[in-house]
Amino acid sequence: MKPSSRTFLVTGATGNVGSNAVSHLVAAGHQVTGLTRSRSAPLPPGVQRFVADLTDSARLQDLPRTDATLLIFPSLTADHAARDIVTRLASRTEHIVYLSAHGVERVDPDAGGIMGSHALVERELALTGVNRTLLRSSGFAANTLMWAPAIAAGQPVRAIAGDARRTLIHEDDLALVAVEAMTRGPQRPVSSLHLTGPEVLTQREYAARIGTVLGRTVVFEELSDDEAMATLFAGMSDDFGRSIIEGQKRMITDPEARTDTVEEILERPARPFTEWVRDHEAAFTASPS
Ligand SMILES: NC(=O)c1ccc[n+]([C@@H]2O[C@H](COP(=O)([O-])OP(=O)(O)OC[C@H]3O[C@@H](n4cnc5c(N)ncnc54)[C@H](OP(=O)(O)O)[C@@H]3O)[C@@H](O)[C@H]2O)c1
């Protein structure tokens, strides 16, 4: 393969979406820098590492110049530094592809919570005037990994808002769309892509589909808000927990809307949830360590 002279930066390079994006960019022969907090976090061979913690933007003054950046932002924990981070990134790159969230356009940037965090980053990006592609994603299929320990132990899934209807998306579909946007370059100063999975199902139905792939019944038990705060979000900020609960409950009456954007960009349908489960089956069958 002919090496490319095109340069790309990926933040969140060890996470669900970033790690897949890094792998695809490297496999296509591009020069890739992965931003990680740790000096030893695994990155594919050939990837340059830039060690930085995005809660401290000062370090970003040494960033290499790149053709495009995939910005995966530590929602809430780095909000205080959002303006500095975005300004520094925008001065070092031609195009920012930002992993945002579905529904952000209806949210006040000062609202707080996860959605407020995405609205804040989108506002800061707009203020810089940088070319940007906003990947406004529905919920990630990977969120159901939270259920994996219970399912692997043969216990019920205990979660919130069983009737919330979502269109969960495979993280690798998001990564491929991000890579397409980065390598194609900005088609216009601002592009917003509403990205979803191929189906709209309730949380209970997603749990049942995991059971179908595993060949057994997975029981879903709904938690009250207080039970969820005391168990699922124990040790996390109140703001974080409450914003997730409210967001999930809203999707009971106002489900995530499905789009064909992934298919239009990748020229094949978005991958169904059962395919995602098969790709991650080991997580749902692993014995607890
Ligand atoms: N889950 C959903 O349903 C959903 C839907 C729409 C949008 N989103 C957004 O997607 C993003 C998360 O993407 P993901 O699931 O691919 O990530 P992830 O798997 O949750 O991993 C988080 C990544 O961010 C890095 N990170 C965390 N704190 C950092 C910091 N202070 N400085 C630098 N890097 C830091 C982590 O690196 P380390 O290796 O250093 O930990 C890791 O690479 C968030 O902004 C979230 O709001 C999520």
Short mmCIF file of C-alpha atoms and ligand atoms in Angstrom, two decimals:
data_model
loop_
_atom_site.label_atom_id
_atom_site.label_comp_id
_atom_site.label_asym_id
_atom_site.label_seq_id
_atom_site.Cartn_x
_atom_site.Cartn_y
_atom_site.Cartn_z
CA MET A 1 0.00 0.00 0.00
CA LYS A 2 1.32 3.46 -0.93
CA PRO A 3 1.92 5.50 2.26
CA SER A 4 -0.22 8.61 2.47
CA SER A 5 1.12 12.02 3.47
CA ARG A 6 -2.22 12.96 5.02
CA THR A 7 -2.24 13.51 8.76
CA PHE A 8 -5.00 12.85 11.27
CA LEU A 9 -5.45 13.26 15.02
CA VAL A 10 -7.88 11.16 17.05
CA THR A 11 -8.72 12.00 20.67
CA GLY A 12 -10.33 9.29 22.79
CA ALA A 13 -8.09 6.97 20.78
CA THR A 14 -8.51 4.07 23.21
CA GLY A 15 -12.31 4.25 23.40
CA ASN A 16 -15.16 2.52 21.54
CA VAL A 17 -15.22 4.80 18.52
CA GLY A 18 -11.70 6.28 18.56
CA SER A 19 -9.89 2.93 18.65
CA ASN A 20 -11.79 1.73 15.57
CA ALA A 21 -11.22 5.04 13.76
CA VAL A 22 -7.47 4.86 14.47
CA SER A 23 -7.30 1.29 13.14
CA HIS A 24 -9.12 2.19 9.90
CA LEU A 25 -6.97 5.29 9.28
CA VAL A 26 -3.72 3.36 9.86
CA ALA A 27 -4.90 0.47 7.69
CA ALA A 28 -5.48 2.98 4.87
CA GLY A 29 -1.84 4.11 5.17
CA HIS A 30 -2.43 7.54 6.74
CA GLN A 31 -0.23 9.23 9.34
CA VAL A 32 -2.19 9.03 12.56
CA THR A 33 -1.66 10.56 15.99
CA GLY A 34 -3.68 9.13 18.87
CA LEU A 35 -4.21 11.28 21.94
CA THR A 36 -4.12 9.20 25.13
CA ARG A 37 -3.90 10.08 28.80
CA SER A 38 -1.57 7.21 29.58
CA ARG A 39 1.88 6.65 28.05
CA SER A 40 1.20 2.92 27.85
CA ALA A 41 -2.40 2.67 26.62
CA PRO A 42 -2.37 0.28 23.65
CA LEU A 43 -2.37 1.83 20.15
CA PRO A 44 -1.94 -0.02 16.84
CA PRO A 45 1.61 -0.19 15.42
CA GLY A 46 2.53 2.89 13.38
CA VAL A 47 0.36 5.32 15.40
CA GLN A 48 2.14 8.29 16.96
CA ARG A 49 1.14 8.92 20.54
CA PHE A 50 0.38 12.37 21.97
CA VAL A 51 0.00 12.15 25.74
CA ALA A 52 -2.46 14.70 27.15
CA ASP A 53 -5.34 14.99 29.55
CA LEU A 54 -8.09 17.13 28.05
CA THR A 55 -9.04 18.48 31.45
CA ASP A 56 -5.80 20.49 31.12
CA SER A 57 -5.73 22.23 27.74
CA ALA A 58 -2.26 23.81 28.17
CA ARG A 59 -0.54 20.68 26.89
CA LEU A 60 -2.30 21.03 23.52
CA GLN A 61 -0.03 23.88 22.44
CA ASP A 62 2.46 21.23 21.26
CA LEU A 63 -0.04 19.33 19.11
CA PRO A 64 1.13 18.39 15.62
CA ARG A 65 -0.64 20.10 12.68
CA THR A 66 -3.15 17.77 10.97
CA ASP A 67 -5.51 17.68 8.02
CA ALA A 68 -8.40 16.56 10.22
CA THR A 69 -9.14 15.77 13.86
CA LEU A 70 -11.70 13.39 15.30
CA LEU A 71 -12.69 15.05 18.57
CA ILE A 72 -14.09 12.67 21.16
CA PHE A 73 -14.62 14.87 24.16
CA PRO A 74 -14.66 13.77 27.83
CA SER A 75 -18.21 15.03 28.36
CA LEU A 76 -18.73 16.84 31.70
CA THR A 77 -15.23 16.23 33.14
CA ALA A 78 -13.55 18.59 30.66
CA ASP A 79 -16.41 21.07 30.15
CA HIS A 80 -14.54 23.77 32.09
CA ALA A 81 -11.74 23.57 29.49
CA ALA A 82 -13.98 23.22 26.40
CA ARG A 83 -13.27 26.69 24.99
CA ASP A 84 -9.49 26.34 25.31
CA ILE A 85 -9.44 22.79 23.97
CA VAL A 86 -11.54 23.63 20.94
CA THR A 87 -9.61 26.84 20.22
CA ARG A 88 -6.27 25.04 20.36
CA LEU A 89 -7.45 22.12 18.25
CA ALA A 90 -8.98 24.47 15.68
CA SER A 91 -5.66 26.33 15.32
CA ARG A 92 -3.83 23.07 14.52
CA THR A 93 -6.22 21.36 12.08
CA GLU A 94 -8.21 22.07 8.91
CA HIS A 95 -11.34 20.14 9.84
CA ILE A 96 -12.81 18.91 13.12
CA VAL A 97 -15.12 15.90 13.10
CA TYR A 98 -16.90 16.01 16.45
CA LEU A 99 -18.63 13.00 18.03
CA SER A 100 -21.82 14.67 19.30
CA ALA A 101 -25.25 13.39 20.24
CA HIS A 102 -28.71 13.17 18.70
CA GLY A 103 -31.04 15.95 19.87
CA VAL A 104 -28.24 18.38 20.76
CA GLU A 105 -29.69 21.10 18.54
CA ARG A 106 -32.61 21.44 21.02
CA VAL A 107 -30.34 21.84 24.06
CA ASP A 108 -29.06 25.01 25.73
CA PRO A 109 -25.22 24.95 25.94
CA ASP A 110 -25.50 26.10 29.55
CA ALA A 111 -28.00 23.36 30.50
CA GLY A 112 -25.41 21.07 32.09
CA GLY A 113 -25.55 17.28 31.87
CA ILE A 114 -24.24 15.20 28.98
CA MET A 115 -26.42 16.87 26.37
CA GLY A 116 -25.48 20.32 27.69
CA SER A 117 -21.84 19.28 27.34
CA HIS A 118 -22.30 18.39 23.67
CA ALA A 119 -24.21 21.63 23.02
CA LEU A 120 -21.39 23.55 24.73
CA VAL A 121 -18.69 21.94 22.56
CA GLU A 122 -20.73 22.52 19.40
CA ARG A 123 -21.11 26.20 20.37
CA GLU A 124 -17.39 26.56 21.01
CA LEU A 125 -16.60 24.93 17.66
CA ALA A 126 -18.93 27.40 15.94
CA LEU A 127 -17.19 30.33 17.64
CA THR A 128 -13.82 29.28 16.17
CA GLY A 129 -15.26 29.15 12.63
CA VAL A 130 -13.32 25.92 11.94
CA ASN A 131 -14.68 23.59 9.23
CA ARG A 132 -16.61 21.00 11.14
CA THR A 133 -18.65 17.85 10.74
CA LEU A 134 -20.97 17.11 13.65
CA LEU A 135 -21.67 13.41 14.14
CA ARG A 136 -24.94 13.62 16.06
CA SER A 137 -25.24 10.04 17.15
CA SER A 138 -28.03 8.03 18.70
CA GLY A 139 -27.22 5.76 21.67
CA PHE A 140 -24.30 3.37 21.32
CA ALA A 141 -24.90 -0.39 21.28
CA ALA A 142 -21.84 -0.49 23.53
CA ASN A 143 -23.95 1.04 26.34
CA THR A 144 -25.42 -2.44 26.83
CA LEU A 145 -21.97 -3.68 27.94
CA MET A 146 -23.11 -2.29 31.31
CA TRP A 147 -25.43 -5.30 31.42
CA ALA A 148 -22.70 -7.82 30.58
CA PRO A 149 -21.62 -8.82 34.12
CA ALA A 150 -25.23 -9.59 35.14
CA ILE A 151 -25.96 -11.50 31.94
CA ALA A 152 -22.71 -13.47 32.17
CA ALA A 153 -23.64 -14.38 35.76
CA GLY A 154 -27.13 -15.55 34.65
CA GLN A 155 -28.80 -12.71 36.58
CA PRO A 156 -31.50 -10.27 35.40
CA VAL A 157 -30.45 -7.01 33.79
CA ARG A 158 -31.32 -4.25 36.29
CA ALA A 159 -31.63 -0.96 34.42
CA ILE A 160 -33.72 2.18 33.97
CA ALA A 161 -36.53 3.02 31.55
CA GLY A 162 -37.24 -0.41 30.05
CA ASP A 163 -39.75 1.13 27.62
CA ALA A 164 -37.36 3.80 26.31
CA ARG A 165 -37.11 3.30 22.53
CA ARG A 166 -33.69 3.73 21.04
CA THR A 167 -31.90 3.11 17.80
CA LEU A 168 -28.57 1.79 19.04
CA ILE A 169 -25.60 2.13 16.72
CA HIS A 170 -22.51 -0.07 16.26
CA GLU A 171 -19.39 1.88 17.31
CA ASP A 172 -17.57 0.69 14.21
CA ASP A 173 -20.25 2.18 11.93
CA LEU A 174 -19.66 5.50 13.71
CA ALA A 175 -15.89 5.10 13.33
CA LEU A 176 -16.23 4.38 9.59
CA VAL A 177 -18.46 7.43 9.10
CA ALA A 178 -15.94 9.54 11.04
CA VAL A 179 -13.07 8.24 8.88
CA GLU A 180 -15.05 8.93 5.70
CA ALA A 181 -15.69 12.51 6.85
CA MET A 182 -12.04 13.02 7.82
CA THR A 183 -10.53 11.62 4.63
CA ARG A 184 -13.06 13.17 2.23
CA GLY A 185 -12.51 16.59 3.80
CA PRO A 186 -15.10 19.26 4.58
CA GLN A 187 -17.78 19.47 1.89
CA ARG A 188 -19.07 22.70 3.41
CA PRO A 189 -18.10 24.77 6.49
CA VAL A 190 -20.61 22.93 8.71
CA SER A 191 -22.14 19.50 8.16
CA SER A 192 -24.46 17.83 10.68
CA LEU A 193 -25.04 14.10 10.33
CA HIS A 194 -27.80 12.40 12.31
CA LEU A 195 -26.45 8.87 12.72
CA THR A 196 -28.44 5.93 14.05
CA GLY A 197 -28.69 2.18 14.02
CA PRO A 198 -31.09 0.41 11.63
CA GLU A 199 -33.98 -0.31 14.06
CA VAL A 200 -35.92 1.30 16.93
CA LEU A 201 -36.39 -1.05 19.90
CA THR A 202 -37.16 -0.73 23.61
CA GLN A 203 -34.44 -1.40 26.14
CA ARG A 204 -36.32 -4.58 27.10
CA GLU A 205 -36.21 -5.69 23.47
CA TYR A 206 -32.47 -5.03 23.27
CA ALA A 207 -31.96 -7.21 26.38
CA ALA A 208 -34.12 -9.93 24.81
CA ARG A 209 -32.03 -9.82 21.60
CA ILE A 210 -28.88 -10.43 23.60
CA GLY A 211 -30.64 -13.49 24.98
CA THR A 212 -31.58 -14.61 21.45
CA VAL A 213 -27.94 -14.49 20.35
CA LEU A 214 -26.81 -16.30 23.52
CA GLY A 215 -29.60 -18.88 23.21
CA ARG A 216 -31.22 -18.19 26.57
CA THR A 217 -33.71 -15.84 28.23
CA VAL A 218 -32.42 -12.52 29.55
CA VAL A 219 -34.79 -10.97 32.11
CA PHE A 220 -35.07 -7.16 32.35
CA GLU A 221 -35.90 -5.64 35.78
CA GLU A 222 -36.62 -1.92 35.91
CA LEU A 223 -34.93 0.16 38.64
CA SER A 224 -36.51 3.21 40.28
CA ASP A 225 -34.59 6.50 39.95
CA ASP A 226 -33.30 6.23 43.53
CA GLU A 227 -32.20 2.62 43.02
CA ALA A 228 -30.41 3.65 39.83
CA MET A 229 -28.61 6.56 41.56
CA ALA A 230 -27.54 4.26 44.40
CA THR A 231 -26.35 1.41 42.16
CA LEU A 232 -25.68 2.30 38.50
CA PHE A 233 -24.38 5.80 39.22
CA ALA A 234 -22.86 5.29 42.67
CA GLY A 235 -19.72 7.39 43.03
CA MET A 236 -20.51 9.48 39.94
CA SER A 237 -21.65 13.09 39.98
CA ASP A 238 -25.34 13.68 40.69
CA ASP A 239 -25.50 15.79 37.52
CA PHE A 240 -24.25 12.86 35.43
CA GLY A 241 -26.65 10.28 36.89
CA ARG A 242 -29.75 12.48 36.82
CA SER A 243 -29.06 13.65 33.25
CA ILE A 244 -28.82 10.04 32.04
CA ILE A 245 -32.04 9.03 33.86
CA GLU A 246 -33.97 12.04 32.51
CA GLY A 247 -32.65 11.46 28.99
CA GLN A 248 -33.65 7.78 29.05
CA LYS A 249 -37.14 8.48 30.40
CA ARG A 250 -37.74 11.10 27.72
CA MET A 251 -37.26 8.36 25.12
CA ILE A 252 -40.34 6.49 26.40
CA THR A 253 -42.63 9.13 24.86
CA ASP A 254 -40.14 10.64 22.41
CA PRO A 255 -38.15 7.75 20.89
CA GLU A 256 -34.87 8.27 19.08
CA ALA A 257 -35.68 8.76 15.40
CA ARG A 258 -34.03 6.40 12.92
CA THR A 259 -32.25 7.72 9.82
CA ASP A 260 -30.57 6.18 6.74
CA THR A 261 -27.51 8.43 7.01
CA VAL A 262 -25.10 5.60 7.87
CA GLU A 263 -26.30 3.67 4.80
CA GLU A 264 -26.04 6.74 2.56
CA ILE A 265 -22.43 7.31 3.63
CA LEU A 266 -21.15 3.74 3.91
CA GLU A 267 -23.24 2.43 0.97
CA ARG A 268 -24.50 -0.50 3.04
CA PRO A 269 -27.07 -0.69 5.84
CA ALA A 270 -26.13 0.19 9.42
CA ARG A 271 -25.32 -3.01 11.32
CA PRO A 272 -28.22 -4.47 13.35
CA PHE A 273 -27.94 -4.91 17.11
CA THR A 274 -27.72 -8.71 16.88
CA GLU A 275 -24.56 -8.33 14.77
CA TRP A 276 -23.10 -6.05 17.44
CA VAL A 277 -23.93 -8.68 20.10
CA ARG A 278 -22.18 -11.39 18.06
CA ASP A 279 -19.12 -9.10 17.75
CA HIS A 280 -19.06 -8.72 21.57
CA GLU A 281 -20.43 -12.11 22.62
CA ALA A 282 -17.38 -12.86 24.76
CA ALA A 283 -18.27 -9.94 27.08
CA PHE A 284 -21.68 -11.50 27.82
CA THR A 285 -20.34 -14.98 28.49
CA ALA A 286 -17.05 -14.23 30.30
CA SER A 287 -16.84 -15.62 33.82
CA PRO A 288 -16.38 -12.84 36.41
CA SER A 289 -12.68 -12.43 37.33
N1 LIG B 1 -22.75 6.29 24.81
C1 LIG B 1 -23.64 6.87 24.04
O1 LIG B 1 -24.79 6.41 23.86
C2 LIG B 1 -23.26 8.15 23.34
C3 LIG B 1 -24.14 8.71 22.37
C4 LIG B 1 -23.74 9.89 21.72
C5 LIG B 1 -22.52 10.48 22.02
N2 LIG B 1 -21.69 9.92 22.96
C6 LIG B 1 -20.41 10.55 23.27
O2 LIG B 1 -19.34 9.72 22.82
C7 LIG B 1 -18.18 10.07 23.58
C8 LIG B 1 -17.53 8.80 24.14
O3 LIG B 1 -17.10 8.01 23.03
P1 LIG B 1 -16.63 6.50 23.23
O4 LIG B 1 -17.79 5.70 23.78
O5 LIG B 1 -15.98 6.07 21.98
O6 LIG B 1 -15.55 6.64 24.37
P2 LIG B 1 -15.29 5.64 25.60
O7 LIG B 1 -15.22 4.23 25.07
O8 LIG B 1 -16.24 5.99 26.68
O9 LIG B 1 -13.83 6.07 26.02
C9 LIG B 1 -13.54 7.39 26.45
C10 LIG B 1 -12.27 7.85 25.72
O10 LIG B 1 -11.98 9.18 26.12
C11 LIG B 1 -10.70 9.21 26.73
N3 LIG B 1 -10.70 10.15 27.83
C12 LIG B 1 -11.49 10.11 28.94
N4 LIG B 1 -11.19 11.16 29.73
C13 LIG B 1 -10.20 11.86 29.10
C14 LIG B 1 -9.47 13.03 29.43
N5 LIG B 1 -9.69 13.70 30.56
N6 LIG B 1 -8.51 13.45 28.57
C15 LIG B 1 -8.26 12.78 27.40
N7 LIG B 1 -8.94 11.67 27.05
C16 LIG B 1 -9.89 11.22 27.89
C17 LIG B 1 -10.44 7.80 27.20
O11 LIG B 1 -9.05 7.60 27.28
P3 LIG B 1 -8.30 6.79 28.46
O12 LIG B 1 -7.73 5.59 27.78
O13 LIG B 1 -7.25 7.73 28.89
O14 LIG B 1 -9.33 6.45 29.52
C18 LIG B 1 -11.09 6.98 26.09
O15 LIG B 1 -10.23 6.88 24.97
C19 LIG B 1 -18.64 10.99 24.72
O16 LIG B 1 -18.39 12.32 24.37
C20 LIG B 1 -20.14 10.69 24.76
O17 LIG B 1 -20.88 11.73 25.36
C21 LIG B 1 -22.03 8.75 23.59
#
